[in-house]
PDB file of C-alpha atoms in Angstrom:
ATOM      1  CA  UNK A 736      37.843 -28.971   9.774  1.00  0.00           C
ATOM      2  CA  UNK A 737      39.030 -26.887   6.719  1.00  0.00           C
ATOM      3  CA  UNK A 738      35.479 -27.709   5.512  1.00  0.00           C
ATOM      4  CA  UNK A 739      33.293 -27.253   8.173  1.00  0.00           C
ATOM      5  CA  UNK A 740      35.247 -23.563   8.097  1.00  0.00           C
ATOM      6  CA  UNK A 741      34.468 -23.117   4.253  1.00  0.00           C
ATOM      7  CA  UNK A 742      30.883 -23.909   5.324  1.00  0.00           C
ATOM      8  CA  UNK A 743      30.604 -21.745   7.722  1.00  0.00           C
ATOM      9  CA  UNK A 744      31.839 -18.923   6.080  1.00  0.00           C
ATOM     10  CA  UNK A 745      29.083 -19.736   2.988  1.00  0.00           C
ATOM     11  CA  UNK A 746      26.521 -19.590   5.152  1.00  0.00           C
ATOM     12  CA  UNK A 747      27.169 -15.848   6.579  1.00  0.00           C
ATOM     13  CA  UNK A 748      28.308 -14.516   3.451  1.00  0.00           C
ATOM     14  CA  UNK A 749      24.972 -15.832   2.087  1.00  0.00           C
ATOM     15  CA  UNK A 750      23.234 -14.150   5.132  1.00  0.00           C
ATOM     16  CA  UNK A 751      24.827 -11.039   4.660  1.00  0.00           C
ATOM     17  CA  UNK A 752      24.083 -10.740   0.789  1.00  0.00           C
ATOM     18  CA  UNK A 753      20.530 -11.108   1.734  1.00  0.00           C
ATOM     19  CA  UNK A 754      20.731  -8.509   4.243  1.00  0.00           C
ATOM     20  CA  UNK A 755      18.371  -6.131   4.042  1.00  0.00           C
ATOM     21  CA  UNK A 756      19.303  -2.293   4.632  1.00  0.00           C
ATOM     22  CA  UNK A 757      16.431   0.351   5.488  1.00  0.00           C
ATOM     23  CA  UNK A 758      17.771   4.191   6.040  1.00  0.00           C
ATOM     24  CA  UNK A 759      17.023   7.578   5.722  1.00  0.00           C
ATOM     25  CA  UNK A 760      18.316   9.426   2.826  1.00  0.00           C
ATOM     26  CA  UNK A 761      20.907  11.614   5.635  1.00  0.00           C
ATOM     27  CA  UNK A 762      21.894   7.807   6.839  1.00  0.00           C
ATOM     28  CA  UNK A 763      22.120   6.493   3.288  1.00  0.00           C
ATOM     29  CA  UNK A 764      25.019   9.748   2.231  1.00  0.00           C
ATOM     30  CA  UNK A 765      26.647   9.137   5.738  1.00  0.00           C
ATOM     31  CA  UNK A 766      27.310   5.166   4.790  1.00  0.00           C
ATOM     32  CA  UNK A 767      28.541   6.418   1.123  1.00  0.00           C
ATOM     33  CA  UNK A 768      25.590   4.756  -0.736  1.00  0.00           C
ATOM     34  CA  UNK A 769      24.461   6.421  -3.914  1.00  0.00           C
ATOM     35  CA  UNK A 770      21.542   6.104  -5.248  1.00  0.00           C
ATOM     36  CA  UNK A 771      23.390   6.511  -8.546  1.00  0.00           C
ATOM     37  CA  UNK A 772      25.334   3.434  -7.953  1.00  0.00           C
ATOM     38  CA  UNK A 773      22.146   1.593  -6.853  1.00  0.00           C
ATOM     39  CA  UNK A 774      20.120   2.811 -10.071  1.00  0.00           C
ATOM     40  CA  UNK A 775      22.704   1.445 -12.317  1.00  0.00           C
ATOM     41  CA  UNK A 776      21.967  -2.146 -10.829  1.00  0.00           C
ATOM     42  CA  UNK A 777      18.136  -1.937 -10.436  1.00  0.00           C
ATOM     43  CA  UNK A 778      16.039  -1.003 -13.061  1.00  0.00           C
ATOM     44  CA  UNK A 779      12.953   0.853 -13.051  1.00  0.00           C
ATOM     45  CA  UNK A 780       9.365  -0.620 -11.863  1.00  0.00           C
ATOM     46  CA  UNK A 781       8.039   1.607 -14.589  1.00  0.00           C
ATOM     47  CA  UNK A 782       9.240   4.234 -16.387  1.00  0.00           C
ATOM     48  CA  UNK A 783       7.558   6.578 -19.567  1.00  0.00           C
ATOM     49  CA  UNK A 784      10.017   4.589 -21.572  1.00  0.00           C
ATOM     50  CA  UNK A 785       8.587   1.572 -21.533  1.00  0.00           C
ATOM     51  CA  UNK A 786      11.533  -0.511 -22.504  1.00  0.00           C
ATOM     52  CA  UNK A 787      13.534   0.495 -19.327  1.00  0.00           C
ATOM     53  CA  UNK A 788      10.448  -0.647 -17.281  1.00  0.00           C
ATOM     54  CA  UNK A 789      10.291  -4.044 -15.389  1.00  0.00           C
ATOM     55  CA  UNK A 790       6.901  -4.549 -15.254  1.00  0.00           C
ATOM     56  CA  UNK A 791       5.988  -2.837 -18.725  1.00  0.00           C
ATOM     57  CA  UNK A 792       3.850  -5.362 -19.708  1.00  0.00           C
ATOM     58  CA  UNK A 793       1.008  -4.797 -17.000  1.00  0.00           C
ATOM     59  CA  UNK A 794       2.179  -1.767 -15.060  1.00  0.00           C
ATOM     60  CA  UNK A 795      -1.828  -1.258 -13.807  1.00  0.00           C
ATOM     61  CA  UNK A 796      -1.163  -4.580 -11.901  1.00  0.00           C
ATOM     62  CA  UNK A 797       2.534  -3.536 -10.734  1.00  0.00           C
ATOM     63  CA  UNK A 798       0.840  -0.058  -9.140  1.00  0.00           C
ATOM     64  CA  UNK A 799      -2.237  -2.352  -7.315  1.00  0.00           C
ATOM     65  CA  UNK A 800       0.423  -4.438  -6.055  1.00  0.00           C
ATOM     66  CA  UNK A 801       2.958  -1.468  -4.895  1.00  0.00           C
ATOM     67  CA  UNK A 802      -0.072   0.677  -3.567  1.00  0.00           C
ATOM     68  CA  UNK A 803      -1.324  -2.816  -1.664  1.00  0.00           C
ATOM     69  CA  UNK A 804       2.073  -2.970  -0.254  1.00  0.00           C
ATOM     70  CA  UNK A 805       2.178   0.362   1.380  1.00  0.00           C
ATOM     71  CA  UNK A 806      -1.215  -0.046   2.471  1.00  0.00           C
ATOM     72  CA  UNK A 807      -0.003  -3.229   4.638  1.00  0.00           C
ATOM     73  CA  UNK A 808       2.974  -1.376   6.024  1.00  0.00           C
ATOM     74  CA  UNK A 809       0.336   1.632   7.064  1.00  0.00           C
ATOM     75  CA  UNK A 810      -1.820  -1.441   8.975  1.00  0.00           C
ATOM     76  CA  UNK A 811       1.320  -3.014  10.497  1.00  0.00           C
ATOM     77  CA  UNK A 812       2.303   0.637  12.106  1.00  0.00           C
ATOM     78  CA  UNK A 813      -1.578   1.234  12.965  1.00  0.00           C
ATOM     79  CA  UNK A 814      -1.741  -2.451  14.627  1.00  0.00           C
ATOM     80  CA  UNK A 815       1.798  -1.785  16.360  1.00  0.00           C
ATOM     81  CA  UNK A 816       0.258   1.750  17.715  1.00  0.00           C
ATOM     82  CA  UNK A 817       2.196   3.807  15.883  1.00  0.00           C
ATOM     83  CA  UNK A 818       0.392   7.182  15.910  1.00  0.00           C
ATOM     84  CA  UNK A 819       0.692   9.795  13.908  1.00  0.00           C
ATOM     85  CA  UNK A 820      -0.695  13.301  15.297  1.00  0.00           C
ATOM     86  CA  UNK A 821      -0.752  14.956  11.994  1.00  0.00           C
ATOM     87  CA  UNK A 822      -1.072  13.986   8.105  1.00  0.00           C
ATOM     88  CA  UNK A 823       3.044  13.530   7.150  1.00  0.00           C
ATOM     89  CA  UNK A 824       4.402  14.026   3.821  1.00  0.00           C
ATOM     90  CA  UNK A 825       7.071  10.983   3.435  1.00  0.00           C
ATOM     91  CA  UNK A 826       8.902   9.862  -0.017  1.00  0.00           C
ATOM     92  CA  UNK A 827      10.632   6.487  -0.047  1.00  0.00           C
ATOM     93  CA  UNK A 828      13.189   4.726  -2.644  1.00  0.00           C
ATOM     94  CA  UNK A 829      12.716   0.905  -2.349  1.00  0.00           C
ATOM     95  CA  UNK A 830      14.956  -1.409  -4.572  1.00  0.00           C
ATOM     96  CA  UNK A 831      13.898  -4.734  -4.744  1.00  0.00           C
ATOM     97  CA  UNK A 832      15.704  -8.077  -5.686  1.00  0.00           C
ATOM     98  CA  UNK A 833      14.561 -10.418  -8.820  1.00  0.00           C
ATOM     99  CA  UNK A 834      13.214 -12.607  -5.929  1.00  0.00           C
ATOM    100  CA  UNK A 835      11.127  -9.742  -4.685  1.00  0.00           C
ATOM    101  CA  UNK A 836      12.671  -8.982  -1.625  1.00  0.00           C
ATOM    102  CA  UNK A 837      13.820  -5.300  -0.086  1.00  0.00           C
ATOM    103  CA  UNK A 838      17.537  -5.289  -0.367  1.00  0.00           C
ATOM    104  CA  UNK A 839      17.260  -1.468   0.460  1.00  0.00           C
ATOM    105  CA  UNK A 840      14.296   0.823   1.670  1.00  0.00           C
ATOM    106  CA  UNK A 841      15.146   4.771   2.098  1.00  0.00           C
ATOM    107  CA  UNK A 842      13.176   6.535   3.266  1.00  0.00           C
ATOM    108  CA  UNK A 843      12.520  10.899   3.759  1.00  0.00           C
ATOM    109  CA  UNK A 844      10.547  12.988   5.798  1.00  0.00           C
ATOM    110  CA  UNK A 845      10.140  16.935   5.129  1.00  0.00           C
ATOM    111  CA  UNK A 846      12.116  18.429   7.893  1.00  0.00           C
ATOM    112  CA  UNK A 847      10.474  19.299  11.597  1.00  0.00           C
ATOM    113  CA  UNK A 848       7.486  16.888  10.296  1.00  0.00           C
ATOM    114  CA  UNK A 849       8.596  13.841  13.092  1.00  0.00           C
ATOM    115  CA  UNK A 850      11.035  13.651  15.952  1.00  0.00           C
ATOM    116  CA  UNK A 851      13.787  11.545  16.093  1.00  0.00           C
ATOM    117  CA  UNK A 852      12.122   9.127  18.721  1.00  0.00           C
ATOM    118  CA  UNK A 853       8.842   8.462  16.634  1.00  0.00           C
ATOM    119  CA  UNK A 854      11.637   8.105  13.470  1.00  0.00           C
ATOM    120  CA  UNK A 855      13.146   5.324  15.113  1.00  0.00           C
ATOM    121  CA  UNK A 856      10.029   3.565  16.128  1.00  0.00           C
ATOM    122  CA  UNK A 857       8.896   4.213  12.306  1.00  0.00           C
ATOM    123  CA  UNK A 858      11.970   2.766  11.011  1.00  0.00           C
ATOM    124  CA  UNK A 859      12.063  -0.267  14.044  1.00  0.00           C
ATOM    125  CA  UNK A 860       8.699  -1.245  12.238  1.00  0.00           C
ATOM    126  CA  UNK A 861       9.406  -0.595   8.662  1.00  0.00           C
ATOM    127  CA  UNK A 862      12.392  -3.032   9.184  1.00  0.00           C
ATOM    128  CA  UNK A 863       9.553  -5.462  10.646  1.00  0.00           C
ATOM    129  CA  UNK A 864       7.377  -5.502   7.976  1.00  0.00           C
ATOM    130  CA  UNK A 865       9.601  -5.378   5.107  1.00  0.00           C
ATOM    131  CA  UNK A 866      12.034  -8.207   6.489  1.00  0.00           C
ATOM    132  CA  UNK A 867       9.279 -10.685   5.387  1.00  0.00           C
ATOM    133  CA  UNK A 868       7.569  -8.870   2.673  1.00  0.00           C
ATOM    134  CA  UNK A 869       8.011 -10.145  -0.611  1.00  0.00           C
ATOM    135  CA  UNK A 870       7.043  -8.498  -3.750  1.00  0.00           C
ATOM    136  CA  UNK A 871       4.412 -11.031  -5.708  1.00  0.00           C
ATOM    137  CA  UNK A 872       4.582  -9.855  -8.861  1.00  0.00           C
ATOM    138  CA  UNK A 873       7.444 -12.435 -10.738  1.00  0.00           C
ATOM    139  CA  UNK A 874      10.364 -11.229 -12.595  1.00  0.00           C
ATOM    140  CA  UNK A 875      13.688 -11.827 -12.917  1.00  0.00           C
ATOM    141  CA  UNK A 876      15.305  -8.799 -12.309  1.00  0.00           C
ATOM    142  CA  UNK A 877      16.200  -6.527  -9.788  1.00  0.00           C
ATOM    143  CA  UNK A 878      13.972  -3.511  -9.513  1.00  0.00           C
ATOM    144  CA  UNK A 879      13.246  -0.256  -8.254  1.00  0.00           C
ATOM    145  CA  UNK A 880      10.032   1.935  -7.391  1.00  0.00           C
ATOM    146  CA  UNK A 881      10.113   5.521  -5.610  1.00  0.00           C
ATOM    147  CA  UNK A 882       7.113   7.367  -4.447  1.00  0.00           C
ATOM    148  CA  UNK A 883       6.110  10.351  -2.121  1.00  0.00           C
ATOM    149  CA  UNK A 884       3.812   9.261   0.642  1.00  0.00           C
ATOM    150  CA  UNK A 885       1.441  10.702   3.081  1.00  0.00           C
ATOM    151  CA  UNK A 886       0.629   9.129   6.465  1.00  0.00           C
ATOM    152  CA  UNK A 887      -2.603  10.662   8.182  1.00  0.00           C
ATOM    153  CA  UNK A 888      -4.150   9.587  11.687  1.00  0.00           C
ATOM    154  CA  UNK A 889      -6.527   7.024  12.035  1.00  0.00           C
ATOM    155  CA  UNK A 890     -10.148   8.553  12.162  1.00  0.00           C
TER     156      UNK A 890
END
């Protein structure tokens, strides 16, 4: 019995490691998560230093890859009917474990640019696509990318 308990408890603290957390910056200060405290564990994608860069060995492939990934999420909220009236500026913070999966996506919008109903449905379907994205670029270390963004309507 003691066993089957310890097992048990293994499993969910395995599932819960693996979480994955997606939130607005406003959402992220509420919960007390700083991105300081984040940047400390996950190193840059790329950086002008190339020796705190991940992927500083082909960073052309790293941004085809990152830009490719964006581009999916953009035809997973255009497939899903997501709409958006106008272009919207966005800027997003993704850290990324060493098996290329989102452990945390956050996420900004410049203020008065999307109600809070279309914010939830954008953030329903970001959790969507991201909970099976993977990153396919190997490595073996944790890693983060940041990035403004701007969604425009389908034409």
């Amino acid at each position: 019995m003691k066993r089957l308990i310890l097992l048990i408890a293994i499993i969910l603290l395995n599932k819960i490691s693996n979480a994955q957390v997606v939130l607005n910056f406003d959402q992220r200060e509420a919960k007390g998560i700083r991105s300081s405290q984040l940047d400390s564990i996950y190193k840059s994608g790329t950086h002008a230093d190339s020796t705190l860069a991940v992927f500083a060995s082909n960073p052309e492939k790293y941004y085809e890859i990152y830009t490719k990934m964006l581009q999916g999420f953009g035809k997973h909220l255009t497939e899903n009917n997501f709409i958006w009236e106008k272009p919207t500026n966005g800027f997003n913070r993704i850290y990324f474990n060493e098996n290329g999966k989102v452990d945390y996506y956050l996420y900004s919008f410049r203020p008065g640019q999307i109600s809070k109903e279309k914010e939830m449905e954008f953030e329903k379907l970001l959790k969507e696509y991201f909970n099976t994205y993977q990153f396919p670029l190997p490595t073996k270390e944790k890693f983060a990318q940041c990035s403004p963004v701007t969604y425009s309507p389908k034409k």
